[in-house]
Coordinates of C-alpha atoms in Angstrom, one line a residue:
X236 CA 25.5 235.9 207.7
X237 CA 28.7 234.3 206.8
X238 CA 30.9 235.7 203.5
X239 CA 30.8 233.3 201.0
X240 CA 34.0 231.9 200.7
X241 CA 36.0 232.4 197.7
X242 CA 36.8 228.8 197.0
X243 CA 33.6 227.0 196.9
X244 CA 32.3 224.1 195.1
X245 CA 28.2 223.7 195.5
X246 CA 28.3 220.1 195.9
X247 CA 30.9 219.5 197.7
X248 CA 29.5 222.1 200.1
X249 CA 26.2 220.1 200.4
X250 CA 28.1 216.8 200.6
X251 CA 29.8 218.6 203.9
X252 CA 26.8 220.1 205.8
X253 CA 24.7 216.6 205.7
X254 CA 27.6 214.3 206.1
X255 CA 26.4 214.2 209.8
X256 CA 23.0 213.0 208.7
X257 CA 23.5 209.8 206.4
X258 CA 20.4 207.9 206.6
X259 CA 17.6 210.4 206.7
X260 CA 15.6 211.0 204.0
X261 CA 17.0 213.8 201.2
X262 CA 14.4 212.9 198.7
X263 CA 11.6 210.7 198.4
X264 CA 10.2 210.4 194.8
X265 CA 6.9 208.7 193.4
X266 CA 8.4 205.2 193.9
X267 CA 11.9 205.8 195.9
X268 CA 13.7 207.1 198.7
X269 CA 17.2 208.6 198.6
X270 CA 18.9 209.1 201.9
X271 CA 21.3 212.3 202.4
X272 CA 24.7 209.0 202.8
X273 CA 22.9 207.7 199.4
X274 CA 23.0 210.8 197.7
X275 CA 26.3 212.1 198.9
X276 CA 27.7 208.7 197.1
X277 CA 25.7 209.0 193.7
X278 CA 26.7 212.3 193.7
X279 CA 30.5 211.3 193.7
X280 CA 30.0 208.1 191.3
X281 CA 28.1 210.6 188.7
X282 CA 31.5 212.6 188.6
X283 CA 33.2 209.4 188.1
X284 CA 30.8 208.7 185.1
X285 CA 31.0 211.6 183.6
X286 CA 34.5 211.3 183.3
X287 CA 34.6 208.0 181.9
X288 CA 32.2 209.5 179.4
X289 CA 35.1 211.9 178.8
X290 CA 32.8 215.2 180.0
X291 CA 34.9 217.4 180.5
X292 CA 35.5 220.8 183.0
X293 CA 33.4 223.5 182.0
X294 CA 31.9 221.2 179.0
X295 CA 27.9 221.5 178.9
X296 CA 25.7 218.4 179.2
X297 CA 21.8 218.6 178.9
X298 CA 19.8 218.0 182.2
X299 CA 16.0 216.8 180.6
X300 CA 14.6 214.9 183.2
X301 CA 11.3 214.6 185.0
X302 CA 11.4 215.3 189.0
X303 CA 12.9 212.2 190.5
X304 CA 15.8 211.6 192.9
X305 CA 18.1 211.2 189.7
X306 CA 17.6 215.1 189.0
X307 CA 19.5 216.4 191.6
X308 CA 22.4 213.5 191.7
X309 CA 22.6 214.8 187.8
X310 CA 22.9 218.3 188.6
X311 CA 25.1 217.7 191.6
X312 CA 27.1 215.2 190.1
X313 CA 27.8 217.8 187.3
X314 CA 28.8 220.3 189.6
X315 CA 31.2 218.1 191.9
X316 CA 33.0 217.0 188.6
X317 CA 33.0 220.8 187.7
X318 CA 31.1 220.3 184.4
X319 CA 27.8 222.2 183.9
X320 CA 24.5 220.9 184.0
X321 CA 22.1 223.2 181.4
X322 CA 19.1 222.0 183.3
X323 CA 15.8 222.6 180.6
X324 CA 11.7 223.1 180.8
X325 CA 11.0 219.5 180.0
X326 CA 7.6 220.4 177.9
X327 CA 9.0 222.5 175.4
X328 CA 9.3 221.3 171.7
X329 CA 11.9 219.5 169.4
X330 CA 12.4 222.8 167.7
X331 CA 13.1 224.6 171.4
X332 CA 15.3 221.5 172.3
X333 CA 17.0 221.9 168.9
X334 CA 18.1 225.6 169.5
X335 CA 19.0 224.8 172.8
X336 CA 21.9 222.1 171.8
X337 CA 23.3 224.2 169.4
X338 CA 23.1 227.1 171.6
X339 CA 24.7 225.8 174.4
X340 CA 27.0 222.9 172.7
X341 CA 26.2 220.3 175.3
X342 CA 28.7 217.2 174.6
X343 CA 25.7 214.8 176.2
X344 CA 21.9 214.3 177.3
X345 CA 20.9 212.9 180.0
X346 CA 16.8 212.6 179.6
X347 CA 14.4 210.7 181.2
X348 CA 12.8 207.7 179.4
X349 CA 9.3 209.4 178.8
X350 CA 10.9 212.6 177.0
X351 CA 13.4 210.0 174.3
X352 CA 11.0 210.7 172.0
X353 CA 11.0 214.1 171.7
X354 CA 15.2 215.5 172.8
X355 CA 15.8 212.2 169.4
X356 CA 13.7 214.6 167.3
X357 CA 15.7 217.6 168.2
X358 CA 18.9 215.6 167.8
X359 CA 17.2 214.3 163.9
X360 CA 17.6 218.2 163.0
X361 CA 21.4 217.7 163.6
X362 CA 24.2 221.2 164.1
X363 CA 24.7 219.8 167.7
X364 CA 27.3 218.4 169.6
X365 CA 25.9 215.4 171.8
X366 CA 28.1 212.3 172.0
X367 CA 26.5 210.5 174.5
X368 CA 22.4 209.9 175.2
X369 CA 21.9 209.1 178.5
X370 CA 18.6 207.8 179.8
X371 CA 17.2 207.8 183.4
X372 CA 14.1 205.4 183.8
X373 CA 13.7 203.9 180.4
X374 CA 10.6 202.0 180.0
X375 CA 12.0 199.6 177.7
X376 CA 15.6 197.8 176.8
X377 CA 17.5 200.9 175.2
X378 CA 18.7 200.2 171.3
X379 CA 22.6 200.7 170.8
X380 CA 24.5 204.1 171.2
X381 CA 21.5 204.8 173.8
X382 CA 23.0 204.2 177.5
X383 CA 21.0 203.7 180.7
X384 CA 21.9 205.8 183.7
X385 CA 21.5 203.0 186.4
X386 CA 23.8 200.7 184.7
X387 CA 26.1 203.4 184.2
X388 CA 26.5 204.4 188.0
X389 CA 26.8 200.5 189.0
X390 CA 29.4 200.6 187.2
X391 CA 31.1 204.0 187.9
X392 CA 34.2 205.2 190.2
X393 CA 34.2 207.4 192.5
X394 CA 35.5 211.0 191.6
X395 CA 37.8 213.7 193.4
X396 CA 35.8 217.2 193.5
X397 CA 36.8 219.5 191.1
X398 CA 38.1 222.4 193.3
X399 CA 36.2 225.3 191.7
X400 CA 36.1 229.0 192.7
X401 CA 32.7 230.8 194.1
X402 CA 32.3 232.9 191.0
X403 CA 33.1 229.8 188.4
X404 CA 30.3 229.0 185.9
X405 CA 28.1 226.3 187.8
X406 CA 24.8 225.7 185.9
X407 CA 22.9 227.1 183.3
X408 CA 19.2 227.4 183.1
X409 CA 17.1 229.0 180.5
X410 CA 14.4 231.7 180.8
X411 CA 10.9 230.4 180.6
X412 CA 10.0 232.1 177.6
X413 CA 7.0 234.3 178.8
X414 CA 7.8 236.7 176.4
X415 CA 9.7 234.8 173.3
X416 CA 12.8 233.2 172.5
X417 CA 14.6 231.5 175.8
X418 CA 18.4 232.8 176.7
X419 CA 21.0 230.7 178.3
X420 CA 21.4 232.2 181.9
X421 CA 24.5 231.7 183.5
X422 CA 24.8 231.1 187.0
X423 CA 27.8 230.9 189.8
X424 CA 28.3 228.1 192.6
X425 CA 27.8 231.3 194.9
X426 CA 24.6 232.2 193.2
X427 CA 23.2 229.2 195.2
X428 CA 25.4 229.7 198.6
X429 CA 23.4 233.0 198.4
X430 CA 19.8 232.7 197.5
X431 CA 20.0 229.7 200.5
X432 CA 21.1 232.1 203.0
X433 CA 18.8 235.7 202.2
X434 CA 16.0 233.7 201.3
X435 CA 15.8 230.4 202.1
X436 CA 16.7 230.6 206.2
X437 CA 15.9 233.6 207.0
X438 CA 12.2 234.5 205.0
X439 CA 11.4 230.8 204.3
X440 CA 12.4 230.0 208.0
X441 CA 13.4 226.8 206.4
X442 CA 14.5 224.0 209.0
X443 CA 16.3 220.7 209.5
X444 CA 12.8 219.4 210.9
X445 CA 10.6 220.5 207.4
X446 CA 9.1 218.4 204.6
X447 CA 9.6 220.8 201.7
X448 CA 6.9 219.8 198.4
X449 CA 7.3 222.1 195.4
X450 CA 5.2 222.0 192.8
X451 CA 7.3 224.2 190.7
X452 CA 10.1 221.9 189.2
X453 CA 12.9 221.5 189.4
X454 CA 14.5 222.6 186.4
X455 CA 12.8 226.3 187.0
X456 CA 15.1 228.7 189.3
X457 CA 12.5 229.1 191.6
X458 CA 11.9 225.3 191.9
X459 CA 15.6 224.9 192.4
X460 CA 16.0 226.9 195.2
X461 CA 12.7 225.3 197.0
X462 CA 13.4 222.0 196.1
X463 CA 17.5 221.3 196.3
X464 CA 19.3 224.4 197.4
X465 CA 17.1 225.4 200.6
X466 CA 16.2 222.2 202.0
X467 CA 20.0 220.3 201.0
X468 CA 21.6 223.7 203.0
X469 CA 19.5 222.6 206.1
X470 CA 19.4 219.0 206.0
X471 CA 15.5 219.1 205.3
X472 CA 13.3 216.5 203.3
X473 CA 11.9 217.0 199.8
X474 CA 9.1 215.3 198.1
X475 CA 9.6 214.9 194.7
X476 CA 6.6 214.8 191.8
X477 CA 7.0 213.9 188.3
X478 CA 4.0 214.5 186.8
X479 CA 2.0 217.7 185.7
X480 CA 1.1 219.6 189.0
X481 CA -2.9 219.3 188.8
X482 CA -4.6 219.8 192.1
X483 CA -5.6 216.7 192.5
X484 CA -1.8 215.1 192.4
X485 CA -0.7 218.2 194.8
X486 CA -3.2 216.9 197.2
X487 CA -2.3 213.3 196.8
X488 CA 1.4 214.2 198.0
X489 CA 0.2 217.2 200.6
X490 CA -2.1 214.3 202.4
X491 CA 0.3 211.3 202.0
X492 CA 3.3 212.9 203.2
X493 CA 2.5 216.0 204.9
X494 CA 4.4 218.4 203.9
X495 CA 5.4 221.7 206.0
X496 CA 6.1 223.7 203.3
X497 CA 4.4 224.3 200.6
X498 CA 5.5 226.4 197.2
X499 CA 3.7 227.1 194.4
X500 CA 2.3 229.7 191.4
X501 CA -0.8 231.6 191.8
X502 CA -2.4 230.0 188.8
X503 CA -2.2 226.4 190.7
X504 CA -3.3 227.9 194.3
X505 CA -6.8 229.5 192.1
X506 CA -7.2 226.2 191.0
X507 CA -6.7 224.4 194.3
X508 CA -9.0 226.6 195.8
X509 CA -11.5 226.0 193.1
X510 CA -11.8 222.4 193.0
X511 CA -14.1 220.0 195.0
X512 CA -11.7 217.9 196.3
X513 CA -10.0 220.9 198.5
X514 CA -8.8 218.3 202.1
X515 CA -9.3 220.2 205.0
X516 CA -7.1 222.0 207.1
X517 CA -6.4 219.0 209.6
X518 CA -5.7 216.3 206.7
X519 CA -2.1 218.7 205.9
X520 CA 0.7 219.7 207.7
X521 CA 1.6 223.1 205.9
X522 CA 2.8 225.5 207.9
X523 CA 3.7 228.0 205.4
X524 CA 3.7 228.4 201.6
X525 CA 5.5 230.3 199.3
X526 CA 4.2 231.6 195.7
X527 CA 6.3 233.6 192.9
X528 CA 6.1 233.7 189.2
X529 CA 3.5 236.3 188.9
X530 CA 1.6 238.3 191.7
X531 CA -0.5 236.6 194.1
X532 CA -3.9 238.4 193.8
X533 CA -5.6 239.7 197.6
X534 CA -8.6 237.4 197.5
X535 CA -6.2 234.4 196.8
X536 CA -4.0 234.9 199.7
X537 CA -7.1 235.8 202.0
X538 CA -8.8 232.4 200.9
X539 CA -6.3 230.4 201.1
X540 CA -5.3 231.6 204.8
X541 CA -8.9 231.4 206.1
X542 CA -9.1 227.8 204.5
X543 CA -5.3 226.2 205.9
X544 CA -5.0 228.7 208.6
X545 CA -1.1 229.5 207.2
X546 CA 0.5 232.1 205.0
X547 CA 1.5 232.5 201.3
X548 CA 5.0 234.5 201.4
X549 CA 4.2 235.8 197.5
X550 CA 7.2 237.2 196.1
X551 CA 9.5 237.8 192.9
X552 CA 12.2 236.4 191.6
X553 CA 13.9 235.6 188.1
X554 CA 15.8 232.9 186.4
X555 CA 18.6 235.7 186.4
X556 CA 18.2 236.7 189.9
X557 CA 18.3 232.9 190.6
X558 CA 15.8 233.4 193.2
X559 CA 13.0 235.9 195.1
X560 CA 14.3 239.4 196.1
X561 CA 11.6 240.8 196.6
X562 CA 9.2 239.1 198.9
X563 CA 5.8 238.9 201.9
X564 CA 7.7 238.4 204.6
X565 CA 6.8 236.6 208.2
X566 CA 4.9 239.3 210.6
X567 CA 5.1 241.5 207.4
X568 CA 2.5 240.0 204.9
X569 CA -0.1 242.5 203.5
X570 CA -1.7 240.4 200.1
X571 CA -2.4 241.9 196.9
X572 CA 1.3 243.3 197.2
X573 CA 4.7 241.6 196.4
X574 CA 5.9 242.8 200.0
X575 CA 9.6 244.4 200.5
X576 CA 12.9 243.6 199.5
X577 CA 14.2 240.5 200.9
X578 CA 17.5 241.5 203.1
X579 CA 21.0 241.6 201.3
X580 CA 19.3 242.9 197.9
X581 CA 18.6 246.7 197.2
X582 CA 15.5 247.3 194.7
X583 CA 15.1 250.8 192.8
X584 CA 11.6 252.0 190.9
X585 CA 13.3 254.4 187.8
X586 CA 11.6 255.9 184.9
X587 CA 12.1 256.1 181.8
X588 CA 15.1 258.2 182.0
X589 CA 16.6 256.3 184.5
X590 CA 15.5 258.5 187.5
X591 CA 13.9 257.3 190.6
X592 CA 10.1 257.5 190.5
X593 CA 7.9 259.5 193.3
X594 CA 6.1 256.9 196.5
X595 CA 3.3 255.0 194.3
X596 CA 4.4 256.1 191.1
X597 CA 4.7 253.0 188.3
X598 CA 8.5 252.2 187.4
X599 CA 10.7 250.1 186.0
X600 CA 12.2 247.8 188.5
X601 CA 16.0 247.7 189.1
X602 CA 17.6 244.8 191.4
X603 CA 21.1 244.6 193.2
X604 CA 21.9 241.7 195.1
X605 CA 24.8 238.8 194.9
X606 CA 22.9 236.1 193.5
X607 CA 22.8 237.5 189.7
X608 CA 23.7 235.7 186.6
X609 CA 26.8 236.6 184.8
X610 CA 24.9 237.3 181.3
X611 CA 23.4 235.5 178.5
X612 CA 25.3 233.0 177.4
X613 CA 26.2 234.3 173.3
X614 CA 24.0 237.2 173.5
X615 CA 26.0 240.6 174.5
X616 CA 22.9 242.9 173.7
X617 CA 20.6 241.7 175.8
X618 CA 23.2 241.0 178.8
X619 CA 23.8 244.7 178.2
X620 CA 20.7 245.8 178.5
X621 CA 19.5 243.4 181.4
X622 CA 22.9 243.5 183.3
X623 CA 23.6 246.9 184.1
X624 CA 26.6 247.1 186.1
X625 CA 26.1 245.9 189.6
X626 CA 21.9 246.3 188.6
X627 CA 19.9 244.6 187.3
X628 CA 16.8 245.2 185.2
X629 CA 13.9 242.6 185.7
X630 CA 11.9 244.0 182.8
X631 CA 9.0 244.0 185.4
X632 CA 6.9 247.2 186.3
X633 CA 6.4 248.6 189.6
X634 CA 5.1 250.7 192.4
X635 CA 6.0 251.5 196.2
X636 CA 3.7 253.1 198.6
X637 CA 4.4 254.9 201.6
X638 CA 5.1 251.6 203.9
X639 CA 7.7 250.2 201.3
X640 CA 5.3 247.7 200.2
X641 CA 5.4 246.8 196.4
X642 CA 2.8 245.9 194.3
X643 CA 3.5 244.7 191.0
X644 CA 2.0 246.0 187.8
X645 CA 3.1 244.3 185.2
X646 CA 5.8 243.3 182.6
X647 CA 7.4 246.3 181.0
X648 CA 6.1 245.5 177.5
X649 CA 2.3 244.4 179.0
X650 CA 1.4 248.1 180.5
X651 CA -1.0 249.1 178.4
X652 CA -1.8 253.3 177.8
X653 CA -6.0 254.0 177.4
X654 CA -6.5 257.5 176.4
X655 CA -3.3 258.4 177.3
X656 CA -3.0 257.1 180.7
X657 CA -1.5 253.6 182.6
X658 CA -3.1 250.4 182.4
X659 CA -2.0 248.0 184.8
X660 CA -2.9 244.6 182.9
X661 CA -2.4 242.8 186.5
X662 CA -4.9 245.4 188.7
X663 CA -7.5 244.3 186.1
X664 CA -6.7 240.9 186.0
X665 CA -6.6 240.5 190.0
X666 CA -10.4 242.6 189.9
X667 CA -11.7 240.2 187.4
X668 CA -11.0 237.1 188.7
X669 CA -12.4 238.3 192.5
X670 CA -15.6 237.7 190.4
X671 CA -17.4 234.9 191.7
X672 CA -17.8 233.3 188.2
X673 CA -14.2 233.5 187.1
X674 CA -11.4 231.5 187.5
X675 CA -8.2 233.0 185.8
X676 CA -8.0 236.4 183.6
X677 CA -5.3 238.0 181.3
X678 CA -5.5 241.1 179.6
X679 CA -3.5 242.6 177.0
X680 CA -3.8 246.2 175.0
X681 CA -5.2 246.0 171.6
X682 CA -5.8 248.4 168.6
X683 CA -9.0 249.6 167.8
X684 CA -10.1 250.7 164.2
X685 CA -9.2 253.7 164.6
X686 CA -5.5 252.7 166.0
X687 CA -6.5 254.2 169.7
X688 CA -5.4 251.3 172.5
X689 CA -7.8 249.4 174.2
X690 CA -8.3 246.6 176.7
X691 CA -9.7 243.4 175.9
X692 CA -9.6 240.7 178.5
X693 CA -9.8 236.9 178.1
X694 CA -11.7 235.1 180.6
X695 CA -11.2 231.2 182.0
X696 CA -15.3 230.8 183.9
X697 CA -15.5 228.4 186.6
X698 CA -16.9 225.2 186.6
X699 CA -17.1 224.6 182.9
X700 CA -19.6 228.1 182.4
X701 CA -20.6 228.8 179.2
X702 CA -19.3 232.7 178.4
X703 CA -21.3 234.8 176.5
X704 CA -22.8 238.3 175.8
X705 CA -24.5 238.7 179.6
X706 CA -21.4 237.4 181.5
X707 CA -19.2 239.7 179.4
X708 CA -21.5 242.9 180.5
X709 CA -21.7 241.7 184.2
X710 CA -18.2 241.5 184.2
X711 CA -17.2 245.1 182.4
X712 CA -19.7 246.3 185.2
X713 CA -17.8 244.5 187.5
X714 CA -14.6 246.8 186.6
X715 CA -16.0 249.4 186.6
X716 CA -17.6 249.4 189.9
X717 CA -14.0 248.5 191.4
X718 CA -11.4 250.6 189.2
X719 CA -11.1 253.8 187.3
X720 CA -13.9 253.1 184.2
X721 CA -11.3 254.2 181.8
X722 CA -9.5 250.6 182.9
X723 CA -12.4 247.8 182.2
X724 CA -11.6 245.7 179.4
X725 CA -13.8 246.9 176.1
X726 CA -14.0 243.2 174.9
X727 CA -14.3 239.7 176.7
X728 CA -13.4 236.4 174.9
X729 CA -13.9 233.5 176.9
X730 CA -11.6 230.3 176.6
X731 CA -11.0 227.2 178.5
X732 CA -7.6 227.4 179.2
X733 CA -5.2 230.2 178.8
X734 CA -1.3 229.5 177.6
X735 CA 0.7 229.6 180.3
X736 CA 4.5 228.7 180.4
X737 CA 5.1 225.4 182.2
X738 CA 6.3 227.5 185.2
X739 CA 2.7 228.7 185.8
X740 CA 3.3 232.3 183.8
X741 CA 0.5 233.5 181.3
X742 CA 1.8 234.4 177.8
X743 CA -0.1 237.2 177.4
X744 CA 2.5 237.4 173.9
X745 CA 0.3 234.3 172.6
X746 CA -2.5 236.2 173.1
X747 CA -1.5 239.5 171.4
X748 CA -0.9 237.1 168.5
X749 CA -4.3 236.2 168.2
X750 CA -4.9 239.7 167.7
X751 CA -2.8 240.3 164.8

């Protein structure tokens, strides 16, 4: 691999690499097509808008748009004119949106018609900065300040690039929120350059000849990287979806437009595998999928390979990593764990006292690699406890066996201690749902009355089944059969959906606050 250079502006760099392909297809969307010469010009004529908008270098503007081919000429355009996109979880509330302004002072919105209700309620609760609302896609004429993005680029100029170094604030996204408030993560042009070339090339095996679908969004850091920095870096084809990623509208888009790669969270491929209308292996064109946001249980992987006859390359990454590091490799996939460090990052188990921790021994797990964020925008305490010279710590907990695979075990504050020893909340989660009966499982730790920890697990039953006392036993028998008995969950609530961010990742936070 190449050292990435020192001057380098993202866009510009994308511009370059496809300039030799203008009319194939960088993006089709639900209703358009956007070819690589297209893009390379919207990308120019945003910059130009923005700075008629009087956006300026290194201001903030809000990215809060569905998945269509005006995302990425937003975030591009913001990044060839050097002003940085803060691209946000479009189903969060007006009260998240409203932090998020006056957090990171963005001087304009730029929102997608079917979310002006909500970012004007936000902007209602005032202490922000926006001058300019900016709409992509409006259903209907916009009233007065409100300005339309497609009348705004037919009437742009083209831009200059903004000559920006590698290590110059690019973007901004926000963390998810699995486990409360989000933070503003702040990201480099490199960050991209990198997580294209360790990952997306090399462990993707991405090509100029894939169709690359992504059912994680785009505004998510893993979504980013599998749907605009991998396949833009090799001239590659992206299908874009707007709406909610059921099964049934992944399988729309994996049948109509085949696809080769496939990437998605392991609560979406349970539910794929789980629902009637599952096409066969010879109506897609998937020759390898990639999964991240929590752990891809064994029997998931193992299904879905003897169903589609191609992999799941599970892995971790973070919003501050930008990307995975840690990954199931090609030739080097064992399922049930998260695999071994993806080449160019170093990974370290440590206990609590910072010391490395003995072959399959649980720690906390460290990262090193060139794609980290700076910090947290406004928050010096947590960047100094998450960015730790050049480590990193994910917050995630871990073991190593003797092979250097991984398995994951858990967020840091969702181990759970049962008579004085380790509860993996995931181990019993992956056992539970290999039950024929249940679809998805999240357990959490929860004081008895006599203030001793126990585990109680809440249950999502296939096919609509009723829960109830005799399900509950079959399944504690169930756990106990497989693990340790001191690990089966002492209680069982059943519910029909459990909260998940919208990246896929249970709030098992939520569910501690039912318990409180």
């Amino acid at each position: 691999m190449d050292a990435c250079p020192s001057e380098l502006n993202y866009a510009a760099h994308l511009i370059q690499l496809n300039a030799i392909r203008p009319h194939k297809p960088a993006y089709i969307d639900d209703h358009n097509t956007l070819t690589y010469g297209e893009l390379a010009r919207k990308i120019i004529l945003f910059a130009g808008l923005l700075q008629h908008l009087g956006i300026r270098r290194e201001e903030r503007i809000l990215l809060m748009m569905h998945d269509t081919i005006d995302w990425p000429v937003v975030f591009l355009g913001a990044l060839y004119a050097g002003v940085v996109p803060v691209a946000v979880n479009t189903l969060l509330t007006p009260d998240d949106y409203a932090y998020i302004l006056k957090h990171s002072r963005s001087q304009a919105v730029f929102v997608s018609g079917t979310l002006l209700p909500v970012i004007q309620q936000a902007l209602d609760q005032g202490q922000h900065e926006v001058k300019h609302i900016v709409v992509s896609q409006p259903a209907d004429p916009l009233p007065t300040p409100l300005l339309e993005l497609s009348r705004l680029m037919s009437s742009a100029n083209e831009s200059p690039v903004c000559t920006t170094m590698s290590d110059e604030i690019a973007f901004w996204l926000y963390s998810s929120g699995s486990t409360g408030q989000p933070k503003g993560v702040v990201h480099t042009h490199a960050n991209l350059w990198y997580t294209a070339e360790l990952y997306g090339k090399p462990v993707l095996g991405i090509v100029e000849d894939d169709t690359v679908f992504s059912a994680a969004k785009l505004f998510f850091a893993y979504g980013l990287g599998n749907g605009l920095t991998f396949p833009l870096t090799v001239g590659a084809t992206t299908v874009l979806m707007s709406e909610r990623p059921t099964p049934e509208a992944v399988f729309k888009r994996l049948i109509q437009h085949r696809p080769t790669i496939f990437c998605g969270v392991p609560t979406l491929y349970a539910s794929m595998l789980a629902s009637p209308l599952l096409p066969e292996k010879n109506q897609v064109a998937i020759r390898v999928c990639a999964s991240a946001g929590e752990a891809l249980p064994k029997d998931l992987g193992t299904r879905f390979r003897q169903h589609f006859g191609c992999d799941i390359l599970d892995g971790i990454g973070s919003t501050e990593m930008l990307h995975i590091f840690l990954s199931n490799q090609p030739g080097q996939i064992r399922y049930g764990t998260t695999g071994k460090p993806v080449p160019g990052y170093e990974v370290e188990l440590r206990d609590d006292q910072g010391h490395r921790v003995d072959t399959n021994a649980i720690g906390d797990l460290y990262i090193k690699g060139p794609s980290a964020a700076l910090l947290y925008w406004n928050n010096r305490p947590k960047s100094l406890e998450t960015f730790q010279g050049q480590w990193l710590k994910s917050g995630d907990k871990y073991s190593c066996d003797a092979d250097g695979y991984y398995t994951y075990a858990g967020r840091s504050d969702d181990m759970i201690k049962v008579s004085g020893q380790y509860v993996s909340p995931v181990e019993v989660e992956n056992t539970l749902i290999q039950h024929k009966s249940v679809l998805e499982a999240a357990v959490i730790g929860v004081a008895d009355e006599d203030g001793l920890t126990k585990t109680l697990a809440y249950v999502v039953l296939r096919d609509g089944q009723p829960g109830g006392p005799q399900i509950a036993e079959e399944l504690q028998a169930y756990v106990k059969q497989h693990l340790a008995p001191f690990k089966y969950p002492r209680t069982i609530h059943f519910l029909e959906d459990l909260p998940k961010t919208a990246t896929g990742k249970i709030q098992r936070f939520r569910l501690r606050q039912l318990n409180k």
